[in-house]
Amino acid sequence: MTPSNTSSQNSMFTTTTTTTKTKDETSITSSHYSNHTADSYESSFFYSSHSAYVDDLAHKVAVRLGLQSHTAARMQSPVITDSITLLDVGGGTGNFTQQVMAKSNHHHVKAIVLDPFLTPNDIPDRHGHPDLTFVAASAQQVFERKQQQRASITNFHKVLLKEVIHHVNDNERVDILKGVHQHLSTCHATDSINDDQNKSSPSLLIVTRPQRNIDYPLWDEALEVWAANQPSATQLTSDLQAAGFVHVETSIEEYPCSIPLTQWQNMIQQRFWSTFAHFTDDELQSACHEIEKRYQADATSNRDNDEKAKILLFRDRLVFLSAHHS
């Protein structure tokens, strides 16, 4: 399997047999996030707060969740109705959450960031972000029914799970989604947010990446680890339906990326994705050499052939799964 793939979009939704993550894999994920700092993540291409990529993604998320309409997005004055609360599961420092909030032109958006790896140093000054709160807990602690003592969390109306669903064990996913669904149903039954935009827009959005047919400059062993730990869109759709969600819709959102070869190699060696936590330093260094050789034909250089100026071109593909609570 080559890193670049030109298969049709529909082939991204291949149904595959998934296996429950082992204790070792769960430990790898925990260690991966514990070893990273906010700066080490947000300096990465895909997570840099001020990049065109993140701005485009925040816009797409806001539109899909019904926080921003295609028409109103072009208006100079926002169209704000009721206050609405967004729960961002696995939202880290809340930088992306804030960008989504800023895109809203239908509601005064408040947000709760839920993340088990939050430290006091990661949480912004509340005085500068009065509508943003943080809960240092996992989705399992908040929503799994078998938890004897659930973490406390306030009401919310919309849920975002961005690049986090692949970290949830296969045998826990439906139970957690059921907890989310139950909480959403309670919130919608007791609150007075009844505008047409909110009724017609999804209650939940999962943003993840395809299990297969990805275009990133990777190597064969990394692609195998990726596929083994990434649930397919078909499986996630089934899980959402089993949890009680309806009107589940799936789409692929693409973004053309251009990254200097050296920057991509540094990102891999810093293990910016948990996939790379499965490899030793020597294995990652060897893989970076392989990527440089494999992508020589695709890398473009400046006129003086400066090796540092080589640029990798690929397409980032994100799977958007939206669902309504009823």
JSON list of C-alpha atoms in Angstrom, two decimals, residues 89-290:
[
{"chain": "A", "resi": 89, "resn": "VAL", "atom": "CA", "xyz": [-14.41, 16.37, 23.76]},
{"chain": "A", "resi": 90, "resn": "GLY", "atom": "CA", "xyz": [-10.63, 16.08, 23.74]},
{"chain": "A", "resi": 91, "resn": "GLY", "atom": "CA", "xyz": [-10.31, 19.80, 23.03]},
{"chain": "A", "resi": 92, "resn": "GLY", "atom": "CA", "xyz": [-6.92, 20.26, 24.69]},
{"chain": "A", "resi": 93, "resn": "THR", "atom": "CA", "xyz": [-6.12, 23.90, 25.42]},
{"chain": "A", "resi": 94, "resn": "GLY", "atom": "CA", "xyz": [-9.31, 25.08, 23.72]},
{"chain": "A", "resi": 95, "resn": "ASN", "atom": "CA", "xyz": [-7.57, 27.06, 20.97]},
{"chain": "A", "resi": 96, "resn": "PHE", "atom": "CA", "xyz": [-9.54, 25.34, 18.22]},
{"chain": "A", "resi": 97, "resn": "THR", "atom": "CA", "xyz": [-12.70, 25.56, 20.33]},
{"chain": "A", "resi": 98, "resn": "GLN", "atom": "CA", "xyz": [-12.30, 29.33, 20.48]},
{"chain": "A", "resi": 99, "resn": "GLN", "atom": "CA", "xyz": [-11.90, 29.54, 16.73]},
{"chain": "A", "resi": 100, "resn": "VAL", "atom": "CA", "xyz": [-15.15, 27.63, 16.23]},
{"chain": "A", "resi": 101, "resn": "MET", "atom": "CA", "xyz": [-16.88, 29.91, 18.75]},
{"chain": "A", "resi": 102, "resn": "ALA", "atom": "CA", "xyz": [-15.63, 32.96, 16.85]},
{"chain": "A", "resi": 103, "resn": "LYS", "atom": "CA", "xyz": [-17.13, 31.63, 13.61]},
{"chain": "A", "resi": 104, "resn": "SER", "atom": "CA", "xyz": [-20.64, 31.58, 15.03]},
{"chain": "A", "resi": 105, "resn": "ASN", "atom": "CA", "xyz": [-23.12, 34.05, 13.63]},
{"chain": "A", "resi": 106, "resn": "HIS", "atom": "CA", "xyz": [-26.29, 32.36, 14.83]},
{"chain": "A", "resi": 107, "resn": "HIS", "atom": "CA", "xyz": [-25.74, 32.01, 18.56]},
{"chain": "A", "resi": 108, "resn": "HIS", "atom": "CA", "xyz": [-23.85, 33.36, 21.49]},
{"chain": "A", "resi": 109, "resn": "VAL", "atom": "CA", "xyz": [-21.68, 30.28, 21.87]},
{"chain": "A", "resi": 110, "resn": "LYS", "atom": "CA", "xyz": [-20.29, 29.14, 25.19]},
{"chain": "A", "resi": 111, "resn": "ALA", "atom": "CA", "xyz": [-18.05, 26.10, 25.35]},
{"chain": "A", "resi": 112, "resn": "ILE", "atom": "CA", "xyz": [-16.84, 23.37, 27.67]},
{"chain": "A", "resi": 113, "resn": "VAL", "atom": "CA", "xyz": [-13.53, 21.69, 26.87]},
{"chain": "A", "resi": 114, "resn": "LEU", "atom": "CA", "xyz": [-13.29, 18.11, 28.15]},
{"chain": "A", "resi": 115, "resn": "ASP", "atom": "CA", "xyz": [-9.79, 16.65, 28.19]},
{"chain": "A", "resi": 116, "resn": "PRO", "atom": "CA", "xyz": [-8.11, 14.15, 30.56]},
{"chain": "A", "resi": 117, "resn": "PHE", "atom": "CA", "xyz": [-4.60, 15.46, 29.93]},
{"chain": "A", "resi": 118, "resn": "LEU", "atom": "CA", "xyz": [-5.22, 19.08, 30.92]},
{"chain": "A", "resi": 119, "resn": "THR", "atom": "CA", "xyz": [-2.78, 20.64, 33.37]},
{"chain": "A", "resi": 120, "resn": "PRO", "atom": "CA", "xyz": [-3.10, 24.06, 35.06]},
{"chain": "A", "resi": 121, "resn": "ASN", "atom": "CA", "xyz": [-0.48, 25.41, 32.65]},
{"chain": "A", "resi": 122, "resn": "ASP", "atom": "CA", "xyz": [-2.60, 24.36, 29.65]},
{"chain": "A", "resi": 123, "resn": "ILE", "atom": "CA", "xyz": [-5.71, 26.27, 30.71]},
{"chain": "A", "resi": 124, "resn": "PRO", "atom": "CA", "xyz": [-5.92, 29.88, 29.47]},
{"chain": "A", "resi": 125, "resn": "ASP", "atom": "CA", "xyz": [-6.65, 32.77, 31.82]},
{"chain": "A", "resi": 126, "resn": "ARG", "atom": "CA", "xyz": [-10.39, 32.62, 32.42]},
{"chain": "A", "resi": 127, "resn": "HIS", "atom": "CA", "xyz": [-10.63, 36.41, 32.52]},
{"chain": "A", "resi": 128, "resn": "GLY", "atom": "CA", "xyz": [-9.79, 36.52, 28.83]},
{"chain": "A", "resi": 129, "resn": "HIS", "atom": "CA", "xyz": [-12.21, 33.71, 27.97]},
{"chain": "A", "resi": 130, "resn": "PRO", "atom": "CA", "xyz": [-15.33, 34.11, 30.14]},
{"chain": "A", "resi": 131, "resn": "ASP", "atom": "CA", "xyz": [-17.42, 31.81, 27.91]},
{"chain": "A", "resi": 132, "resn": "LEU", "atom": "CA", "xyz": [-14.90, 28.95, 27.95]},
{"chain": "A", "resi": 133, "resn": "THR", "atom": "CA", "xyz": [-14.64, 26.42, 30.80]},
{"chain": "A", "resi": 134, "resn": "PHE", "atom": "CA", "xyz": [-12.48, 23.33, 31.22]},
{"chain": "A", "resi": 135, "resn": "VAL", "atom": "CA", "xyz": [-13.08, 19.91, 32.74]},
{"chain": "A", "resi": 136, "resn": "ALA", "atom": "CA", "xyz": [-10.02, 17.71, 33.27]},
{"chain": "A", "resi": 137, "resn": "ALA", "atom": "CA", "xyz": [-11.64, 14.33, 32.68]},
{"chain": "A", "resi": 138, "resn": "SER", "atom": "CA", "xyz": [-12.04, 11.72, 29.97]},
{"chain": "A", "resi": 139, "resn": "ALA", "atom": "CA", "xyz": [-15.18, 10.94, 27.99]},
{"chain": "A", "resi": 140, "resn": "GLN", "atom": "CA", "xyz": [-15.28, 7.62, 29.82]},
{"chain": "A", "resi": 141, "resn": "GLN", "atom": "CA", "xyz": [-15.35, 9.36, 33.20]},
{"chain": "A", "resi": 142, "resn": "VAL", "atom": "CA", "xyz": [-18.22, 11.60, 32.15]},
{"chain": "A", "resi": 143, "resn": "PHE", "atom": "CA", "xyz": [-20.42, 9.40, 29.98]},
{"chain": "A", "resi": 144, "resn": "GLU", "atom": "CA", "xyz": [-19.76, 5.70, 30.55]},
{"chain": "A", "resi": 145, "resn": "ARG", "atom": "CA", "xyz": [-22.69, 4.18, 32.40]},
{"chain": "A", "resi": 146, "resn": "LYS", "atom": "CA", "xyz": [-20.50, 1.72, 34.30]},
{"chain": "A", "resi": 147, "resn": "GLN", "atom": "CA", "xyz": [-18.58, 4.54, 35.98]},
{"chain": "A", "resi": 148, "resn": "GLN", "atom": "CA", "xyz": [-19.53, 4.56, 39.66]},
{"chain": "A", "resi": 149, "resn": "GLN", "atom": "CA", "xyz": [-18.72, 8.24, 40.03]},
{"chain": "A", "resi": 150, "resn": "ARG", "atom": "CA", "xyz": [-19.13, 10.32, 36.91]},
{"chain": "A", "resi": 151, "resn": "ALA", "atom": "CA", "xyz": [-17.27, 13.58, 36.52]},
{"chain": "A", "resi": 152, "resn": "SER", "atom": "CA", "xyz": [-19.60, 16.55, 36.87]},
{"chain": "A", "resi": 153, "resn": "ILE", "atom": "CA", "xyz": [-20.38, 18.54, 33.74]},
{"chain": "A", "resi": 154, "resn": "THR", "atom": "CA", "xyz": [-22.94, 21.23, 32.98]},
{"chain": "A", "resi": 155, "resn": "ASN", "atom": "CA", "xyz": [-25.56, 21.22, 30.24]},
{"chain": "A", "resi": 156, "resn": "PHE", "atom": "CA", "xyz": [-24.59, 21.43, 26.59]},
{"chain": "A", "resi": 157, "resn": "HIS", "atom": "CA", "xyz": [-26.44, 21.45, 23.26]},
{"chain": "A", "resi": 158, "resn": "LYS", "atom": "CA", "xyz": [-23.79, 20.51, 20.69]},
{"chain": "A", "resi": 159, "resn": "VAL", "atom": "CA", "xyz": [-20.91, 18.04, 20.83]},
{"chain": "A", "resi": 160, "resn": "LEU", "atom": "CA", "xyz": [-17.65, 18.06, 18.88]},
{"chain": "A", "resi": 161, "resn": "LEU", "atom": "CA", "xyz": [-15.29, 15.07, 18.88]},
{"chain": "A", "resi": 162, "resn": "LYS", "atom": "CA", "xyz": [-12.35, 16.19, 16.77]},
{"chain": "A", "resi": 163, "resn": "GLU", "atom": "CA", "xyz": [-9.56, 13.67, 16.17]},
{"chain": "A", "resi": 164, "resn": "VAL", "atom": "CA", "xyz": [-10.36, 11.79, 19.35]},
{"chain": "A", "resi": 165, "resn": "ILE", "atom": "CA", "xyz": [-12.79, 8.97, 18.52]},
{"chain": "A", "resi": 166, "resn": "HIS", "atom": "CA", "xyz": [-10.00, 6.60, 17.44]},
{"chain": "A", "resi": 167, "resn": "HIS", "atom": "CA", "xyz": [-8.65, 6.70, 21.00]},
{"chain": "A", "resi": 168, "resn": "VAL", "atom": "CA", "xyz": [-11.86, 5.23, 22.43]},
{"chain": "A", "resi": 169, "resn": "ASN", "atom": "CA", "xyz": [-11.82, 1.45, 22.81]},
{"chain": "A", "resi": 170, "resn": "ASP", "atom": "CA", "xyz": [-14.13, -0.35, 20.40]},
{"chain": "A", "resi": 171, "resn": "ASN", "atom": "CA", "xyz": [-16.01, -2.03, 23.25]},
{"chain": "A", "resi": 172, "resn": "GLU", "atom": "CA", "xyz": [-16.57, 1.31, 25.04]},
{"chain": "A", "resi": 173, "resn": "ARG", "atom": "CA", "xyz": [-17.55, 3.52, 22.11]},
{"chain": "A", "resi": 174, "resn": "VAL", "atom": "CA", "xyz": [-21.28, 2.76, 21.93]},
{"chain": "A", "resi": 175, "resn": "ASP", "atom": "CA", "xyz": [-21.68, 3.07, 25.69]},
{"chain": "A", "resi": 176, "resn": "ILE", "atom": "CA", "xyz": [-19.98, 6.47, 25.70]},
{"chain": "A", "resi": 177, "resn": "LEU", "atom": "CA", "xyz": [-22.03, 7.68, 22.74]},
{"chain": "A", "resi": 178, "resn": "LYS", "atom": "CA", "xyz": [-25.18, 6.50, 24.53]},
{"chain": "A", "resi": 179, "resn": "GLY", "atom": "CA", "xyz": [-24.18, 8.64, 27.50]},
{"chain": "A", "resi": 180, "resn": "VAL", "atom": "CA", "xyz": [-23.68, 11.63, 25.20]},
{"chain": "A", "resi": 181, "resn": "HIS", "atom": "CA", "xyz": [-27.05, 10.99, 23.54]},
{"chain": "A", "resi": 182, "resn": "GLN", "atom": "CA", "xyz": [-28.84, 10.71, 26.87]},
{"chain": "A", "resi": 183, "resn": "HIS", "atom": "CA", "xyz": [-27.32, 13.97, 28.10]},
{"chain": "A", "resi": 184, "resn": "LEU", "atom": "CA", "xyz": [-28.19, 15.78, 24.86]},
{"chain": "A", "resi": 185, "resn": "SER", "atom": "CA", "xyz": [-31.78, 14.56, 25.04]},
{"chain": "A", "resi": 186, "resn": "THR", "atom": "CA", "xyz": [-32.12, 15.88, 28.58]},
{"chain": "A", "resi": 187, "resn": "CYS", "atom": "CA", "xyz": [-30.62, 19.26, 27.65]},
{"chain": "A", "resi": 188, "resn": "HIS", "atom": "CA", "xyz": [-32.83, 19.69, 24.59]},
{"chain": "A", "resi": 189, "resn": "ALA", "atom": "CA", "xyz": [-35.95, 18.74, 26.54]},
{"chain": "A", "resi": 190, "resn": "THR", "atom": "CA", "xyz": [-35.35, 21.30, 29.29]},
{"chain": "A", "resi": 191, "resn": "ASP", "atom": "CA", "xyz": [-33.89, 24.24, 27.33]},
{"chain": "A", "resi": 192, "resn": "SER", "atom": "CA", "xyz": [-35.70, 26.82, 25.26]},
{"chain": "A", "resi": 193, "resn": "ILE", "atom": "CA", "xyz": [-33.43, 26.94, 22.21]},
{"chain": "A", "resi": 194, "resn": "ASN", "atom": "CA", "xyz": [-36.02, 26.30, 19.53]},
{"chain": "A", "resi": 195, "resn": "ASP", "atom": "CA", "xyz": [-34.93, 28.31, 16.50]},
{"chain": "A", "resi": 196, "resn": "ASP", "atom": "CA", "xyz": [-35.21, 26.61, 13.12]},
{"chain": "A", "resi": 197, "resn": "GLN", "atom": "CA", "xyz": [-31.44, 26.62, 12.55]},
{"chain": "A", "resi": 198, "resn": "ASN", "atom": "CA", "xyz": [-30.82, 24.67, 15.75]},
{"chain": "A", "resi": 199, "resn": "LYS", "atom": "CA", "xyz": [-33.61, 22.19, 15.03]},
{"chain": "A", "resi": 200, "resn": "SER", "atom": "CA", "xyz": [-32.30, 21.39, 11.56]},
{"chain": "A", "resi": 201, "resn": "SER", "atom": "CA", "xyz": [-28.61, 21.21, 12.47]},
{"chain": "A", "resi": 202, "resn": "PRO", "atom": "CA", "xyz": [-26.81, 18.19, 13.96]},
{"chain": "A", "resi": 203, "resn": "SER", "atom": "CA", "xyz": [-26.34, 17.74, 17.68]},
{"chain": "A", "resi": 204, "resn": "LEU", "atom": "CA", "xyz": [-23.03, 15.94, 17.30]},
{"chain": "A", "resi": 205, "resn": "LEU", "atom": "CA", "xyz": [-20.08, 16.07, 14.93]},
{"chain": "A", "resi": 206, "resn": "ILE", "atom": "CA", "xyz": [-17.21, 13.58, 14.78]},
{"chain": "A", "resi": 207, "resn": "VAL", "atom": "CA", "xyz": [-14.15, 14.77, 12.88]},
{"chain": "A", "resi": 208, "resn": "THR", "atom": "CA", "xyz": [-11.69, 11.99, 12.18]},
{"chain": "A", "resi": 209, "resn": "ARG", "atom": "CA", "xyz": [-9.56, 10.64, 9.36]},
{"chain": "A", "resi": 210, "resn": "PRO", "atom": "CA", "xyz": [-10.14, 7.78, 6.91]},
{"chain": "A", "resi": 211, "resn": "GLN", "atom": "CA", "xyz": [-9.02, 4.34, 7.92]},
{"chain": "A", "resi": 212, "resn": "ARG", "atom": "CA", "xyz": [-7.48, 3.75, 4.51]},
{"chain": "A", "resi": 213, "resn": "ASN", "atom": "CA", "xyz": [-6.71, 5.63, 1.29]},
{"chain": "A", "resi": 214, "resn": "ILE", "atom": "CA", "xyz": [-4.92, 8.47, 3.05]},
{"chain": "A", "resi": 215, "resn": "ASP", "atom": "CA", "xyz": [-2.51, 10.72, 1.20]},
{"chain": "A", "resi": 216, "resn": "TYR", "atom": "CA", "xyz": [0.02, 11.56, 3.93]},
{"chain": "A", "resi": 217, "resn": "PRO", "atom": "CA", "xyz": [3.73, 10.93, 3.32]},
{"chain": "A", "resi": 218, "resn": "LEU", "atom": "CA", "xyz": [4.04, 7.82, 5.51]},
{"chain": "A", "resi": 219, "resn": "TRP", "atom": "CA", "xyz": [5.68, 4.42, 5.29]},
{"chain": "A", "resi": 220, "resn": "ASP", "atom": "CA", "xyz": [4.16, 0.93, 5.12]},
{"chain": "A", "resi": 221, "resn": "GLU", "atom": "CA", "xyz": [4.49, 0.04, 8.82]},
{"chain": "A", "resi": 222, "resn": "ALA", "atom": "CA", "xyz": [2.94, 3.37, 9.86]},
{"chain": "A", "resi": 223, "resn": "LEU", "atom": "CA", "xyz": [0.03, 2.79, 7.49]},
{"chain": "A", "resi": 224, "resn": "GLU", "atom": "CA", "xyz": [-0.57, -0.61, 9.13]},
{"chain": "A", "resi": 225, "resn": "VAL", "atom": "CA", "xyz": [-0.59, 0.94, 12.63]},
{"chain": "A", "resi": 226, "resn": "TRP", "atom": "CA", "xyz": [-2.89, 3.71, 11.39]},
{"chain": "A", "resi": 227, "resn": "ALA", "atom": "CA", "xyz": [-5.44, 1.30, 9.90]},
{"chain": "A", "resi": 228, "resn": "ALA", "atom": "CA", "xyz": [-5.38, -0.96, 12.97]},
{"chain": "A", "resi": 229, "resn": "ASN", "atom": "CA", "xyz": [-6.22, 1.92, 15.32]},
{"chain": "A", "resi": 230, "resn": "GLN", "atom": "CA", "xyz": [-8.60, 3.96, 13.15]},
{"chain": "A", "resi": 231, "resn": "PRO", "atom": "CA", "xyz": [-12.26, 2.87, 13.06]},
{"chain": "A", "resi": 232, "resn": "SER", "atom": "CA", "xyz": [-13.92, 3.05, 9.66]},
{"chain": "A", "resi": 233, "resn": "ALA", "atom": "CA", "xyz": [-16.68, 5.54, 8.87]},
{"chain": "A", "resi": 234, "resn": "THR", "atom": "CA", "xyz": [-19.03, 2.59, 8.40]},
{"chain": "A", "resi": 235, "resn": "GLN", "atom": "CA", "xyz": [-18.30, 1.32, 11.92]},
{"chain": "A", "resi": 236, "resn": "LEU", "atom": "CA", "xyz": [-18.70, 4.77, 13.45]},
{"chain": "A", "resi": 237, "resn": "THR", "atom": "CA", "xyz": [-22.04, 5.24, 11.67]},
{"chain": "A", "resi": 238, "resn": "SER", "atom": "CA", "xyz": [-23.23, 1.93, 13.11]},
{"chain": "A", "resi": 239, "resn": "ASP", "atom": "CA", "xyz": [-22.05, 2.93, 16.60]},
{"chain": "A", "resi": 240, "resn": "LEU", "atom": "CA", "xyz": [-23.87, 6.27, 16.44]},
{"chain": "A", "resi": 241, "resn": "GLN", "atom": "CA", "xyz": [-27.08, 4.58, 15.39]},
{"chain": "A", "resi": 242, "resn": "ALA", "atom": "CA", "xyz": [-26.73, 1.96, 18.12]},
{"chain": "A", "resi": 243, "resn": "ALA", "atom": "CA", "xyz": [-26.34, 4.79, 20.63]},
{"chain": "A", "resi": 244, "resn": "GLY", "atom": "CA", "xyz": [-29.66, 6.31, 19.54]},
{"chain": "A", "resi": 245, "resn": "PHE", "atom": "CA", "xyz": [-28.53, 9.01, 17.12]},
{"chain": "A", "resi": 246, "resn": "VAL", "atom": "CA", "xyz": [-30.46, 9.51, 13.88]},
{"chain": "A", "resi": 247, "resn": "HIS", "atom": "CA", "xyz": [-29.89, 11.15, 10.49]},
{"chain": "A", "resi": 248, "resn": "VAL", "atom": "CA", "xyz": [-26.21, 10.21, 10.50]},
{"chain": "A", "resi": 249, "resn": "GLU", "atom": "CA", "xyz": [-24.45, 11.79, 7.53]},
{"chain": "A", "resi": 250, "resn": "THR", "atom": "CA", "xyz": [-20.89, 11.21, 6.38]},
{"chain": "A", "resi": 251, "resn": "SER", "atom": "CA", "xyz": [-18.72, 13.28, 4.09]},
{"chain": "A", "resi": 252, "resn": "ILE", "atom": "CA", "xyz": [-15.07, 13.78, 3.22]},
{"chain": "A", "resi": 253, "resn": "GLU", "atom": "CA", "xyz": [-13.56, 17.25, 3.57]},
{"chain": "A", "resi": 254, "resn": "GLU", "atom": "CA", "xyz": [-10.27, 17.80, 1.76]},
{"chain": "A", "resi": 255, "resn": "TYR", "atom": "CA", "xyz": [-7.60, 20.44, 2.08]},
{"chain": "A", "resi": 256, "resn": "PRO", "atom": "CA", "xyz": [-4.51, 20.76, -0.17]},
{"chain": "A", "resi": 257, "resn": "CYS", "atom": "CA", "xyz": [-1.37, 20.80, 1.95]},
{"chain": "A", "resi": 258, "resn": "SER", "atom": "CA", "xyz": [2.16, 21.91, 1.18]},
{"chain": "A", "resi": 259, "resn": "ILE", "atom": "CA", "xyz": [4.78, 21.31, 3.87]},
{"chain": "A", "resi": 260, "resn": "PRO", "atom": "CA", "xyz": [8.56, 21.60, 3.72]},
{"chain": "A", "resi": 261, "resn": "LEU", "atom": "CA", "xyz": [10.10, 18.15, 3.81]},
{"chain": "A", "resi": 262, "resn": "THR", "atom": "CA", "xyz": [12.22, 19.01, 6.84]},
{"chain": "A", "resi": 263, "resn": "GLN", "atom": "CA", "xyz": [9.17, 20.26, 8.77]},
{"chain": "A", "resi": 264, "resn": "TRP", "atom": "CA", "xyz": [7.27, 17.03, 8.05]},
{"chain": "A", "resi": 265, "resn": "GLN", "atom": "CA", "xyz": [10.26, 14.94, 9.16]},
{"chain": "A", "resi": 266, "resn": "ASN", "atom": "CA", "xyz": [10.52, 16.95, 12.39]},
{"chain": "A", "resi": 267, "resn": "MET", "atom": "CA", "xyz": [6.79, 16.49, 13.05]},
{"chain": "A", "resi": 268, "resn": "ILE", "atom": "CA", "xyz": [7.16, 12.72, 12.68]},
{"chain": "A", "resi": 269, "resn": "GLN", "atom": "CA", "xyz": [10.21, 12.57, 14.94]},
{"chain": "A", "resi": 270, "resn": "GLN", "atom": "CA", "xyz": [8.34, 14.62, 17.55]},
{"chain": "A", "resi": 271, "resn": "ARG", "atom": "CA", "xyz": [5.45, 12.13, 17.27]},
{"chain": "A", "resi": 272, "resn": "PHE", "atom": "CA", "xyz": [2.79, 14.74, 16.54]},
{"chain": "A", "resi": 273, "resn": "TRP", "atom": "CA", "xyz": [0.28, 11.92, 15.86]},
{"chain": "A", "resi": 274, "resn": "SER", "atom": "CA", "xyz": [-0.15, 8.97, 18.21]},
{"chain": "A", "resi": 275, "resn": "THR", "atom": "CA", "xyz": [0.55, 6.61, 15.30]},
{"chain": "A", "resi": 276, "resn": "PHE", "atom": "CA", "xyz": [4.23, 7.50, 15.65]},
{"chain": "A", "resi": 277, "resn": "ALA", "atom": "CA", "xyz": [4.25, 6.61, 19.35]},
{"chain": "A", "resi": 278, "resn": "HIS", "atom": "CA", "xyz": [4.39, 2.96, 18.25]},
{"chain": "A", "resi": 279, "resn": "PHE", "atom": "CA", "xyz": [7.92, 3.44, 16.84]},
{"chain": "A", "resi": 280, "resn": "THR", "atom": "CA", "xyz": [11.34, 3.93, 18.38]},
{"chain": "A", "resi": 281, "resn": "ASP", "atom": "CA", "xyz": [13.51, 6.97, 17.68]},
{"chain": "A", "resi": 282, "resn": "ASP", "atom": "CA", "xyz": [15.72, 4.92, 15.35]},
{"chain": "A", "resi": 283, "resn": "GLU", "atom": "CA", "xyz": [12.70, 3.58, 13.45]},
{"chain": "A", "resi": 284, "resn": "LEU", "atom": "CA", "xyz": [11.33, 7.08, 12.96]},
{"chain": "A", "resi": 285, "resn": "GLN", "atom": "CA", "xyz": [14.68, 8.36, 11.77]},
{"chain": "A", "resi": 286, "resn": "SER", "atom": "CA", "xyz": [14.91, 5.51, 9.27]},
{"chain": "A", "resi": 287, "resn": "ALA", "atom": "CA", "xyz": [11.34, 6.19, 8.12]},
{"chain": "A", "resi": 288, "resn": "CYS", "atom": "CA", "xyz": [12.15, 9.85, 7.53]},
{"chain": "A", "resi": 289, "resn": "HIS", "atom": "CA", "xyz": [15.03, 8.83, 5.27]},
{"chain": "A", "resi": 290, "resn": "GLU", "atom": "CA", "xyz": [12.66, 6.51, 3.40]}
]
